[in-house]
Amino acid sequence: MTERTLVQAVNAAMTRAMAEDPTVLVLGEDVGADGGVFRATEGLLGRFGPQRVIDTPLAEVGIAGLAIGLAAQGFRPVAEIQFSGFLYAAIDQVLSHAARLRTRTRGRLTCPLVIRAPSGGGVRAPEHHSESPEAMFAHIPGLRVVIPSSPARGFGLLLAAIADPDPVIFLEPTRLYRAVREEVPDDAPPLPLDRAFVLREGTDATIVAWGGMVPEARAAAEALAQENVSCEVIDLATLKPLDEDTILASVARTGRIVIVQEAPLTAGFGAEVAARVAERGLLSLRAPVRRVSGWDTVMPLLRLEQAYLPNATRIAAAVRETMAFA
Amino acid sequence: MTGAVFHLPDLGEGLQDAEVVAWHVAAGDHVVAEQPLVSVETDKAVVEIPSPRSGRVLRLLAEPGARLTVGAPLVEFAEGMEADTGAVVGSLPEAAPPPPAAPPSPHPTTPAIAAVPAARARATALGIDLATIRGSGPGGTVTLADVERAATAPGAEPLRGVRLAMARSMARFRGEVAPTTVCDDADIGDWASEADVTLRLMRAIVAGCRAAPALNAWLEADGTARRLHAQIDIGIAVDTEDGLFVPVLRDAARPAEALRADFTALKAAVRDRSIAPEALRGATITLSNFGMLGGRYAALALVPPQVAILGAGRIAARPAVHGGALAVRRLLPLSLTFDHRAVTGAEAARFLAAVIGDLTRPE
């Protein structure tokens, strides 16, 4: 039995990748001696040494630039940014260079790096520590954007992200780091970086979620089942490239879709999902598309955090609204 | 005395539990908001938990060394103390309400039928007008279920097969033909009781066509040429649940026994839907014996290129003059509708007179 939390699964995936491939490096603030702000890199320094586990200065743009240089020179760096809210400082390097190296060199160079960052709210953190910036990165051509929602998917997706030849933004939902344990064997296979996961099958409505919203979506589906409303729950897992076919096939069956995102509403990734459904699945829709999201305001501090975050109650209410269209 | 219980708060960063290291207050102590109550150790660090309020501590609810999950009871305060108005950054008095924003400018509205896309697509496929459906969704929106219901509701059924064919040919009839109708009765009081009405009517039509060949004819669609037929092929209207079938009995001048056998076979073929399409084409004149169902006279509908149709109404005993005296006789009401583009009134009258002359014979 190797039951792991999400943060332990992330640690195990990096440990295995470093053991199997000597070009895999880990770098970031406090990732060495301290084992990372969330202990995701605990034990790596002792096992792989300071040449491969590098404590960096407190400068996210430098971490990203260093990782890009290493990647262009044949390494597979896994950079940790302590919170996704600090990714903004690194975004110029990511957007202007990491995402473009392949096209700029006509494929002569690729940029096989992973930038990991704890993301999302729900852990009563201070400002900048509860951001959900996934849509910003999904908008940048040349990046994969991945958000696991369970220990097993965290393990398999991070293995695949490290092996991928192109840059991957890997956002780990902080609130799920220690929320559940599940069996994650050391030899579990990588998971595809272009597929969504149907976590629950249903016939009346499709609930699409990712990251920290996935357990809320499942709880909503559970509650609705008591009312004889059968919900399909899809974890996107990889936002880009988006597994449009899985979503459209589900909507073709259910005719109703509720999209859940923790980020603010406007121009969030839910809008992209809604647009794809409008373009290719419109004639299946029996009810208007509904989004359940955070609000168009700065993520509040701890006392109002729960008023901001979507939850199972709000998701279930949205599904009921769509069910009013028989 | 009981009080308000303060539980181990969510310590952030997803941590689920913590171990009590040391209490900084004791039962009976007065504390102020934000004063450290207790130190706990998490997976990550030792943290101090501040008091959520000012007041008197009634009881400590966990011993040092105890491992508590988030939400476990931690300390009980005496009731009746002031509420917590503090915050990390100090007191935050409420500001005066801001001035109201300008109201949004009105948008012109276009009246439209509210229907979800799946309902629109289904309605289009079924040929149903959304305006005829009352929506059951929010705001009267037409839902998919509404369209499905409308599709099976009486009156909304799409026409198929012979009904559709009838609708088309009747519309054509209305546009092209110049229908004129003449009516009369045939006194059939001398018939034997077992006489076959349909066979007698067919024989009468043959007699009518011989007297007035212009009625056993086809008129070209543009109305400028006609084709007189030597053979009399009678289309006989047969009513079914699916609609009107008109199988054609070829060469009605043949002996009665042959006609009876053919007509029986045609009716059977219509009933079990095995009738061949060619058996429904090529009539030179039509008989509608609607009197079996009811009705006396009718202005009948012609199917071009034919120019005449004879209708037989319900046979009934009626007062009539017979042998110079008033008597109760069985009368067969007849209606002849003809296309006046191809047939003169005199020809029609001659036809009808010959039909009646044949029908009034005892056998």
XYZ file of C-alpha atoms in Angstrom:
689
model
C 0.000 0.000 0.000
C 1.382 3.407 -1.003
C -1.375 5.802 -0.060
C -0.440 9.379 -0.789
C -1.789 12.872 -0.489
C -1.577 15.119 -3.546
C 1.567 16.846 -2.251
C 3.148 13.460 -1.530
C 2.190 12.266 -5.014
C 3.829 15.364 -6.518
C 6.948 14.629 -4.469
C 6.902 10.987 -5.581
C 6.563 11.918 -9.252
C 9.555 14.268 -9.078
C 11.575 11.669 -7.164
C 10.849 9.030 -9.808
C 11.529 11.377 -12.734
C 14.855 12.455 -11.213
C 15.834 8.853 -10.557
C 14.986 7.762 -14.101
C 16.372 10.770 -15.984
C 19.586 12.534 -14.894
C 18.626 15.655 -16.903
C 15.668 16.356 -14.592
C 16.487 19.195 -12.170
C 14.427 20.895 -9.479
C 14.829 24.580 -8.711
C 12.990 27.260 -6.794
C 12.804 29.183 -3.550
C 13.446 26.984 -0.498
C 13.101 23.762 -2.483
C 16.375 22.380 -1.127
C 17.161 22.423 2.560
C 13.666 23.519 3.525
C 11.921 20.973 1.259
C 9.616 23.550 -0.288
C 6.973 25.822 1.170
C 4.471 22.940 1.076
C 7.104 20.184 1.520
C 6.619 19.103 -2.103
C 10.381 18.782 -2.634
C 11.162 17.235 0.760
C 13.974 14.704 0.582
C 15.088 15.574 -2.944
C 18.213 17.506 -1.887
C 19.399 14.639 0.312
C 18.850 12.078 -2.419
C 19.980 13.940 -5.540
C 22.372 16.584 -4.181
C 22.753 20.348 -4.680
C 23.743 20.005 -8.358
C 20.214 18.842 -9.168
C 18.131 20.470 -6.430
C 18.835 24.183 -6.533
C 17.744 26.822 -4.043
C 17.280 30.053 -5.962
C 17.102 33.688 -4.894
C 13.678 35.202 -4.300
C 13.129 36.319 -7.892
C 10.503 34.477 -9.939
C 11.567 36.010 -13.233
C 15.071 34.667 -12.570
C 13.742 31.197 -11.766
C 11.818 31.138 -15.054
C 14.753 32.488 -17.060
C 17.159 29.987 -15.521
C 14.753 27.138 -16.264
C 14.359 28.257 -19.898
C 18.134 28.372 -20.378
C 18.556 24.931 -18.851
C 15.727 23.528 -20.976
C 17.203 24.950 -24.167
C 20.480 23.270 -23.290
C 19.049 19.789 -22.861
C 17.941 19.675 -19.232
C 14.440 19.063 -17.972
C 14.018 21.630 -15.213
C 11.056 21.488 -12.843
C 10.750 24.962 -11.372
C 8.654 25.617 -8.286
C 6.992 28.987 -7.826
C 5.815 29.164 -4.221
C 2.298 30.361 -5.082
C 0.653 30.876 -8.460
C 0.144 34.508 -7.463
C 3.910 34.948 -7.827
C 3.826 33.618 -11.398
C 2.916 37.094 -12.599
C 6.489 38.179 -11.947
C 7.707 35.377 -14.233
C 5.136 35.764 -16.959
C 7.358 37.778 -19.326
C 9.928 34.975 -19.483
C 7.189 32.373 -19.901
C 5.233 34.259 -22.555
C 8.083 35.854 -24.485
C 10.539 32.960 -24.422
C 9.480 29.594 -22.994
C 6.315 29.458 -25.090
C 8.092 30.654 -28.261
C 11.401 28.860 -28.317
C 10.087 26.109 -30.585
C 8.559 28.450 -33.174
C 11.382 30.986 -32.947
C 13.984 28.307 -33.817
C 11.684 26.469 -36.241
C 11.798 23.440 -34.021
C 15.569 23.318 -33.576
C 15.134 24.008 -29.867
C 12.281 23.044 -27.618
C 11.683 24.084 -24.062
C 10.968 20.983 -21.979
C 10.347 22.672 -18.656
C 7.653 22.392 -16.017
C 6.676 25.296 -13.828
C 4.835 23.993 -10.762
C 2.878 26.325 -8.561
C 0.357 25.790 -5.775
C -2.817 27.516 -6.925
C -6.309 28.500 -5.855
C -7.899 29.462 -2.570
C -9.732 27.745 0.236
C -6.805 27.641 2.658
C -7.311 30.995 4.389
C -4.101 32.448 3.022
C -3.042 36.082 2.736
C -3.281 38.189 -0.417
C -1.545 36.844 -3.568
C -1.636 33.307 -2.138
C -5.060 32.207 -3.465
C -4.956 33.148 -7.152
C -6.420 31.131 -10.042
C -4.504 32.413 -13.083
C -5.000 29.375 -15.350
C -6.906 31.270 -18.069
C -4.007 33.717 -18.524
C -1.632 30.875 -19.289
C -4.152 28.984 -21.414
C -4.308 32.088 -23.600
C -0.600 31.882 -24.423
C 0.170 29.772 -27.525
C 2.897 27.215 -26.936
C 2.069 26.214 -23.368
C 0.307 23.262 -21.891
C -1.758 24.089 -18.806
C -2.440 21.228 -16.411
C -4.334 21.200 -13.093
C -4.615 17.882 -11.241
C -7.448 17.270 -8.799
C -6.406 14.031 -7.077
C -3.191 12.368 -5.860
C -3.284 9.751 -8.633
C -3.893 12.281 -11.394
C -1.294 14.600 -9.848
C 1.293 11.827 -10.035
C 0.506 10.660 -13.570
C 0.093 14.118 -15.048
C 3.304 15.487 -13.479
C 5.286 12.510 -14.830
C 3.902 13.255 -18.305
C 4.534 16.987 -17.908
C 8.204 16.406 -17.047
C 8.570 14.068 -20.059
C 6.794 16.467 -22.436
C 9.072 18.285 -24.917
C 7.303 21.624 -24.447
C 6.688 23.965 -21.516
C 3.976 22.946 -19.079
C 2.367 25.170 -16.466
C 1.408 22.754 -13.685
C -0.975 24.304 -11.167
C -1.517 22.284 -7.993
C -4.715 23.089 -6.018
C -3.410 24.047 -2.587
C -6.648 23.122 -0.863
C -6.342 19.552 -2.167
C -2.685 19.063 -1.169
C -3.606 17.194 2.010
C -7.362 16.800 1.582
C -7.463 13.105 0.661
C -5.158 10.124 0.427
C -5.401 7.497 -2.245
C -3.388 4.604 -3.568
C -0.630 5.901 -5.854
C 1.900 3.173 -6.647
C 5.490 4.188 -7.428
C 5.184 2.551 -10.846
C 1.859 4.153 -11.847
C 1.983 5.180 -15.528
C 2.046 8.750 -16.842
C -1.379 10.115 -17.827
C -2.140 11.796 -21.187
C -1.848 15.591 -21.282
C -4.741 16.063 -23.687
C -7.590 14.158 -22.088
C -10.347 15.074 -19.680
C -11.499 12.553 -17.091
C -15.156 11.562 -16.749
C -15.383 11.028 -12.993
C -19.088 10.253 -12.874
C -21.481 9.341 -15.650
C -24.897 10.945 -15.873
C -27.736 11.671 -18.256
C -29.377 14.969 -17.226
C -26.591 17.540 -16.950
C -22.853 17.817 -17.483
C -20.747 19.506 -14.800
C -17.304 20.541 -16.028
C -14.726 21.489 -13.391
C -11.002 21.436 -12.727
C -8.609 21.678 -9.797
C -10.049 22.591 -6.423
C -13.593 22.743 -7.809
C -13.693 19.064 -8.746
C -14.589 17.779 -5.251
C -17.305 20.461 -5.039
C -18.701 19.360 -8.400
C -18.754 15.741 -7.241
C -20.497 16.707 -4.013
C -23.109 18.647 -6.003
C -23.693 15.631 -8.270
C -24.063 13.442 -5.191
C -26.665 15.792 -3.693
C -28.568 16.067 -6.989
C -28.694 12.300 -7.321
C -30.927 12.328 -4.225
C -33.338 14.441 -6.304
C -33.135 12.003 -9.215
C -31.045 14.430 -11.258
C -28.268 12.472 -12.922
C -25.104 14.517 -13.434
C -22.011 13.699 -15.428
C -18.868 15.141 -13.816
C -15.855 15.905 -16.008
C -12.447 16.903 -14.634
C -10.719 18.778 -17.456
C -7.286 18.169 -15.830
C -5.541 19.539 -18.921
C -7.007 22.902 -19.889
C -4.756 23.247 -22.877
C -4.944 21.433 -25.180
C -8.633 21.159 -24.316
C -10.338 17.795 -24.713
C -13.308 19.262 -26.566
C -14.596 15.890 -27.773
C -15.226 14.531 -24.281
C -17.196 17.652 -23.360
C -19.226 17.686 -26.583
C -20.017 13.983 -26.386
C -21.311 14.487 -22.862
C -23.414 17.528 -23.759
C -24.844 15.626 -26.722
C -26.164 13.118 -24.180
C -27.280 15.473 -21.417
C -28.229 18.661 -23.285
C -27.241 20.772 -20.274
C -23.890 22.063 -19.060
C -22.728 23.819 -15.913
C -19.109 24.969 -15.904
C -17.386 25.549 -12.586
C -14.319 27.724 -12.155
C -12.784 29.151 -9.012
C -11.330 32.136 -10.900
C -13.277 35.366 -11.446
C -16.065 35.079 -14.018
C -15.050 37.365 -16.862
C -12.758 35.862 -19.503
C -12.139 32.829 -17.334
C -11.473 29.417 -18.842
C -15.159 28.561 -18.381
C -15.887 31.092 -21.113
C -13.707 29.077 -23.485
C -15.557 25.868 -22.642
C -18.890 27.646 -23.130
C -17.750 29.012 -26.490
C -16.698 25.578 -27.743
C -20.086 24.185 -26.782
C -21.786 27.098 -28.524
C -19.746 26.528 -31.674
C -19.994 22.766 -31.962
C -22.687 21.619 -29.554
C -25.317 24.339 -29.697
C -28.056 22.221 -31.197
C -27.742 19.750 -28.327
C -28.452 22.390 -25.711
C -31.765 22.020 -23.931
C -30.965 24.816 -21.489
C -28.739 27.895 -21.393
C -25.100 27.285 -20.489
C -24.471 28.138 -16.826
C -21.167 29.133 -15.250
C -20.534 28.972 -11.526
C -17.452 30.980 -10.679
C -15.716 33.303 -8.303
C -16.745 36.937 -8.583
C -15.168 39.709 -10.622
C -13.219 41.040 -7.680
C -9.898 40.454 -5.992
C -9.897 37.163 -4.085
C -10.865 38.248 -0.550
C -8.970 37.476 2.623
C -9.856 34.599 4.891
C -13.041 35.899 6.511
C -14.854 36.341 3.205
C -13.092 33.553 1.366
C -16.044 31.149 1.560
C -18.380 33.865 0.269
C -16.212 34.098 -2.820
C -15.516 30.460 -3.591
C -18.010 28.410 -5.603
C -19.247 25.412 -3.646
C -21.462 22.363 -4.033
C -24.552 24.341 -2.996
C -24.070 26.945 -5.715
C -23.240 24.304 -8.305
C -26.338 22.259 -7.446
C -28.498 25.396 -7.653
C -27.144 26.123 -11.136
C -27.872 22.576 -12.274
C -31.427 22.909 -10.954
C -31.821 26.094 -13.004
C -30.861 24.206 -16.147
C -33.240 21.391 -15.211
C -36.112 23.890 -15.273
C -35.774 23.612 -19.066
C -37.386 20.211 -19.545
C -22.587 27.928 33.421
C -22.047 27.361 29.758
C -20.474 29.572 27.190
C -19.436 29.989 23.574
C -17.065 27.358 22.267
C -14.205 28.362 19.997
C -13.056 25.610 17.657
C -9.642 24.941 16.145
C -9.728 27.160 13.051
C -8.638 26.247 9.549
C -4.915 26.907 9.734
C -4.560 27.462 6.020
C -2.541 25.802 3.294
C -4.740 22.745 3.421
C -3.505 21.534 6.806
C -6.006 19.175 8.395
C -4.825 18.861 12.023
C -2.444 20.205 14.650
C -0.961 19.175 18.006
C -1.436 21.329 21.115
C 2.008 22.469 22.315
C 1.283 24.923 25.109
C -1.557 27.036 26.453
C -0.850 30.742 27.043
C -4.053 31.300 29.018
C -5.805 29.483 31.833
C -9.436 29.024 32.844
C -10.752 32.231 34.444
C -8.321 34.509 32.585
C -9.585 37.633 30.908
C -8.324 37.865 27.317
C -8.586 40.471 24.612
C -9.194 39.827 20.919
C -6.083 38.691 19.022
C -4.256 37.772 22.262
C -2.393 34.453 21.777
C -4.411 31.601 23.283
C -2.431 28.515 22.477
C 0.506 27.283 20.416
C -0.118 24.341 18.076
C 2.250 22.439 15.815
C 1.218 21.562 12.265
C 2.982 19.611 9.560
C 4.775 22.806 8.736
C 5.350 24.959 11.772
C 4.401 25.912 15.326
C 1.758 28.616 15.143
C -0.026 30.681 17.742
C -3.794 30.796 17.647
C -5.111 34.236 18.584
C -8.292 34.750 20.566
C -11.228 35.507 18.280
C -12.776 37.806 20.894
C -12.366 39.580 24.152
C -13.824 37.901 27.251
C -13.269 35.469 30.097
C -11.980 31.971 29.449
C -14.338 29.425 31.021
C -12.539 26.163 30.210
C -9.677 24.828 28.121
C -10.950 21.893 26.047
C -7.679 20.233 24.962
C -4.582 19.083 26.849
C -1.062 19.828 25.644
C 0.053 16.954 23.427
C -3.454 16.327 22.076
C -3.768 16.084 18.279
C -6.809 18.044 17.111
C -8.458 18.055 13.724
C -9.620 21.346 12.292
C -12.988 22.197 13.843
C -12.390 20.399 17.163
C -13.456 22.325 20.327
C -10.547 24.329 21.723
C -11.702 26.708 24.377
C -14.962 27.863 25.966
C -15.617 31.528 26.711
C -18.061 32.890 29.261
C -21.178 34.259 27.535
C -22.253 37.869 27.485
C -19.008 39.370 26.396
C -18.637 42.001 23.750
C -18.686 40.915 20.173
C -15.522 40.847 18.131
C -15.217 43.985 16.070
C -11.495 43.750 15.569
C -9.614 42.816 12.454
C -5.983 42.248 11.598
C -5.685 45.807 10.384
C -7.695 47.316 13.246
C -11.241 48.607 13.438
C -12.952 49.075 10.091
C -15.880 51.482 10.528
C -18.424 51.379 7.742
C -18.104 54.177 5.237
C -20.992 56.406 4.207
C -22.925 54.825 1.336
C -21.472 55.800 -2.039
C -23.551 57.909 -4.427
C -25.668 55.765 -6.709
C -24.275 54.990 -10.138
C -26.008 56.236 -13.261
C -28.801 53.883 -14.352
C -28.019 51.748 -17.389
C -29.309 53.086 -20.697
C -32.325 51.199 -21.977
C -31.893 48.685 -24.785
C -34.494 48.329 -27.495
C -36.107 44.926 -27.303
C -37.072 42.761 -30.224
C -39.947 40.388 -29.697
C -38.773 36.876 -30.428
C -39.845 33.376 -29.605
C -37.807 32.130 -26.647
C -36.702 28.579 -27.392
C -33.606 26.614 -26.427
C -31.390 25.556 -29.348
C -32.216 21.862 -29.055
C -35.921 22.747 -29.266
C -35.333 24.924 -32.351
C -33.364 22.183 -34.074
C -36.008 19.551 -33.298
C -38.868 21.816 -34.373
C -37.113 22.526 -37.667
C -36.563 18.820 -38.274
C -40.228 18.080 -37.578
C -41.521 21.061 -39.546
C -43.268 22.470 -36.474
C -43.753 26.223 -36.155
C -42.381 27.302 -32.769
C -45.043 30.001 -32.597
C -47.681 27.289 -32.224
C -46.047 25.897 -29.066
C -46.625 27.241 -25.598
C -43.274 27.137 -23.739
C -43.128 25.541 -20.300
C -39.572 26.651 -19.449
C -38.562 29.678 -17.402
C -40.063 32.855 -18.871
C -42.188 30.799 -21.257
C -39.164 29.394 -23.067
C -39.973 26.549 -25.434
C -38.067 23.463 -24.246
C -37.140 20.296 -26.085
C -39.827 18.438 -24.157
C -42.415 20.990 -25.349
C -41.491 20.308 -28.978
C -41.609 16.544 -28.462
C -45.066 16.911 -26.932
C -46.245 19.109 -29.799
C -44.962 16.578 -32.312
C -47.261 13.913 -30.908
C -50.216 16.228 -30.218
C -53.290 15.851 -32.473
C -53.333 18.282 -35.366
C -49.610 18.656 -35.603
C -49.019 15.381 -37.383
C -47.084 15.776 -40.625
C -48.856 14.452 -43.713
C -47.377 11.323 -45.202
C -48.109 8.931 -48.069
C -51.552 9.091 -49.618
C -52.655 11.938 -47.349
C -49.781 14.057 -48.608
C -50.600 12.970 -52.191
C -54.224 13.975 -51.652
C -53.217 17.360 -50.269
C -51.050 18.025 -53.303
C -53.479 16.844 -55.943
C -56.366 18.764 -54.350
C -54.295 21.943 -54.270
C -53.558 21.379 -57.957
C -57.267 20.744 -58.622
C -58.128 24.075 -57.013
C -55.660 25.868 -59.181
C -56.357 24.305 -62.584
C -59.762 22.763 -62.943
C -63.081 24.466 -63.747
C -65.346 22.130 -61.743
C -69.067 22.131 -62.350
C -71.540 19.840 -60.644
C -74.937 18.507 -61.652
C -77.148 16.372 -59.396
C -80.117 14.031 -59.832
C -81.697 10.900 -58.335
C -81.999 7.416 -59.775
C -85.107 5.456 -58.745
C -83.814 1.978 -57.891
C -87.025 0.721 -56.322
C -87.187 -2.112 -58.863
C -83.792 -3.604 -57.960
C -83.571 -7.060 -56.542
C -82.631 -6.876 -52.871
C -79.273 -8.598 -53.388
C -78.097 -6.186 -56.105
C -74.439 -5.075 -55.893
C -74.519 -1.263 -55.831
C -70.898 -0.801 -56.923
C -71.270 -3.169 -59.882
C -74.465 -1.418 -60.960
C -72.761 1.966 -60.698
C -69.835 0.753 -62.834
C -72.212 -0.549 -65.469
C -74.081 2.772 -65.396
C -70.816 4.685 -65.889
C -70.052 2.542 -68.929
C -73.469 3.458 -70.305
C -72.832 7.142 -69.536
C -69.436 7.094 -71.302
C -70.989 5.478 -74.376
C -73.634 8.244 -74.456
C -71.076 11.022 -73.832
C -67.496 9.948 -74.707
C -66.190 13.430 -73.791
C -66.372 12.468 -70.104
C -64.085 9.428 -70.497
C -61.135 11.605 -71.398
C -57.970 13.282 -70.186
C -57.275 16.974 -70.571
C -53.645 17.994 -71.003
C -52.234 20.072 -68.167
C -52.219 23.303 -70.174
C -55.872 22.730 -71.128
C -55.269 22.887 -74.880
C -55.582 19.229 -75.834
C -57.746 16.292 -74.796
C -57.396 12.556 -75.191
C -60.574 10.500 -75.598
C -60.277 6.930 -74.303
C -61.832 3.910 -75.963
C -61.403 1.773 -72.839
C -63.135 2.796 -69.632
C -60.833 2.471 -66.619
C -62.716 3.486 -63.479
C -60.906 4.788 -60.413
C -62.888 3.749 -57.361
C -62.426 5.754 -54.174
C -61.702 3.529 -51.165
C -61.599 5.097 -47.714
C -58.965 3.875 -45.228
C -57.570 5.140 -41.912
C -54.420 6.244 -43.708
C -56.324 8.240 -46.254
C -58.004 7.986 -49.603
C -56.911 5.292 -52.074
C -58.242 5.201 -55.617
C -57.394 1.829 -57.210
C -58.226 1.522 -60.879
C -60.540 -1.118 -62.263
C -59.459 -1.724 -65.856
C -61.920 -2.100 -68.744
C -65.211 -1.658 -66.938
C -67.082 -2.946 -69.996
C -66.158 -6.535 -69.095
C -68.741 -9.003 -67.672
C -69.926 -8.363 -64.096
C -68.345 -11.522 -62.655
C -64.856 -10.494 -63.825
C -65.351 -6.959 -62.499
C -66.516 -8.261 -59.131
C -63.455 -10.485 -58.761
C -61.069 -7.687 -59.746
C -62.710 -5.169 -57.439
C -62.582 -7.583 -54.489
C -58.881 -8.164 -55.123
C -58.189 -4.412 -55.370
C -59.957 -3.689 -52.091
C -57.990 -6.452 -50.348
C -54.724 -5.087 -51.737
C -55.578 -1.621 -50.436
C -56.456 -2.977 -46.998
C -53.174 -4.860 -46.555
C -51.155 -2.110 -48.291
C -49.890 -4.492 -50.955
C -51.399 -2.507 -53.784
C -48.923 -1.767 -56.564
C -48.387 1.898 -57.455
C -49.391 1.254 -61.074
C -52.768 -0.065 -59.885
C -53.412 3.448 -58.544
C -52.592 5.216 -61.820
C -54.259 5.760 -65.148
C -57.997 6.070 -64.312
C -60.040 7.634 -67.134
C -63.021 8.464 -64.871
C -63.716 8.119 -61.144
C -66.512 6.766 -58.979
C -66.952 7.901 -55.381
C -69.555 5.823 -53.587
C -69.547 7.999 -50.460
C -73.188 7.209 -49.706
C -72.074 4.082 -47.858
C -70.735 6.456 -45.209
C -73.327 9.242 -45.432
C -74.230 12.326 -47.387
C -76.542 12.854 -50.282
C -74.990 15.136 -52.890
C -71.483 16.562 -53.190
C -69.465 18.971 -55.282
C -66.668 16.483 -55.856
C -62.985 17.077 -56.450
C -61.539 16.060 -59.802
C -58.030 14.725 -60.180
C -56.509 15.984 -63.418
C -56.063 14.926 -66.145
C -59.481 13.228 -65.632
C -62.482 15.362 -66.486
C -65.342 13.620 -64.655
C -66.177 12.027 -61.332
C -69.487 10.489 -60.385
C -70.574 10.517 -56.732
C -73.192 8.199 -55.293
C -74.915 9.396 -52.111
C -76.752 7.505 -49.413
C -79.586 5.313 -50.757
C -82.812 5.964 -48.844
C -86.563 5.473 -49.141
C -88.090 8.783 -50.147
C -91.307 10.111 -51.616
C -91.199 9.927 -55.393
C -93.557 9.892 -58.336
C -93.737 6.370 -59.737
C -96.107 5.265 -62.495
C -97.857 8.643 -62.299
C -98.531 8.417 -58.580
C -96.771 9.494 -55.417
C -94.995 6.544 -53.831
C -92.239 5.714 -51.374
C -89.270 4.583 -53.461
C -85.631 3.786 -52.892
C -83.657 6.633 -54.462
C -79.951 6.750 -55.271
C -78.715 10.394 -55.226
C -76.112 11.131 -57.898
C -73.625 13.985 -58.253
C -71.585 14.450 -61.400
C -68.682 16.843 -61.258
C -66.983 17.590 -64.565
C -64.218 19.854 -65.796
C -66.039 22.499 -67.815
C -62.835 23.193 -69.730
C -63.230 19.831 -71.455
C -66.874 18.901 -71.083
C -69.958 20.865 -72.102
C -73.018 21.037 -69.892
C -75.005 19.124 -72.532
C -72.440 16.314 -72.605
C -72.611 16.088 -68.821
C -76.416 16.050 -68.868
C -76.415 13.291 -71.514
C -73.943 11.286 -69.428
C -76.027 11.637 -66.278
C -79.259 10.757 -68.101
C -77.656 7.578 -69.490
C -76.366 6.649 -66.026
C -79.812 7.099 -64.515
C -81.390 5.197 -67.390
C -79.129 2.231 -66.696
C -79.587 2.386 -62.925
C -83.377 2.416 -63.066
C -83.452 -0.937 -64.894
C -84.490 -3.772 -62.542
C -81.344 -5.713 -63.398
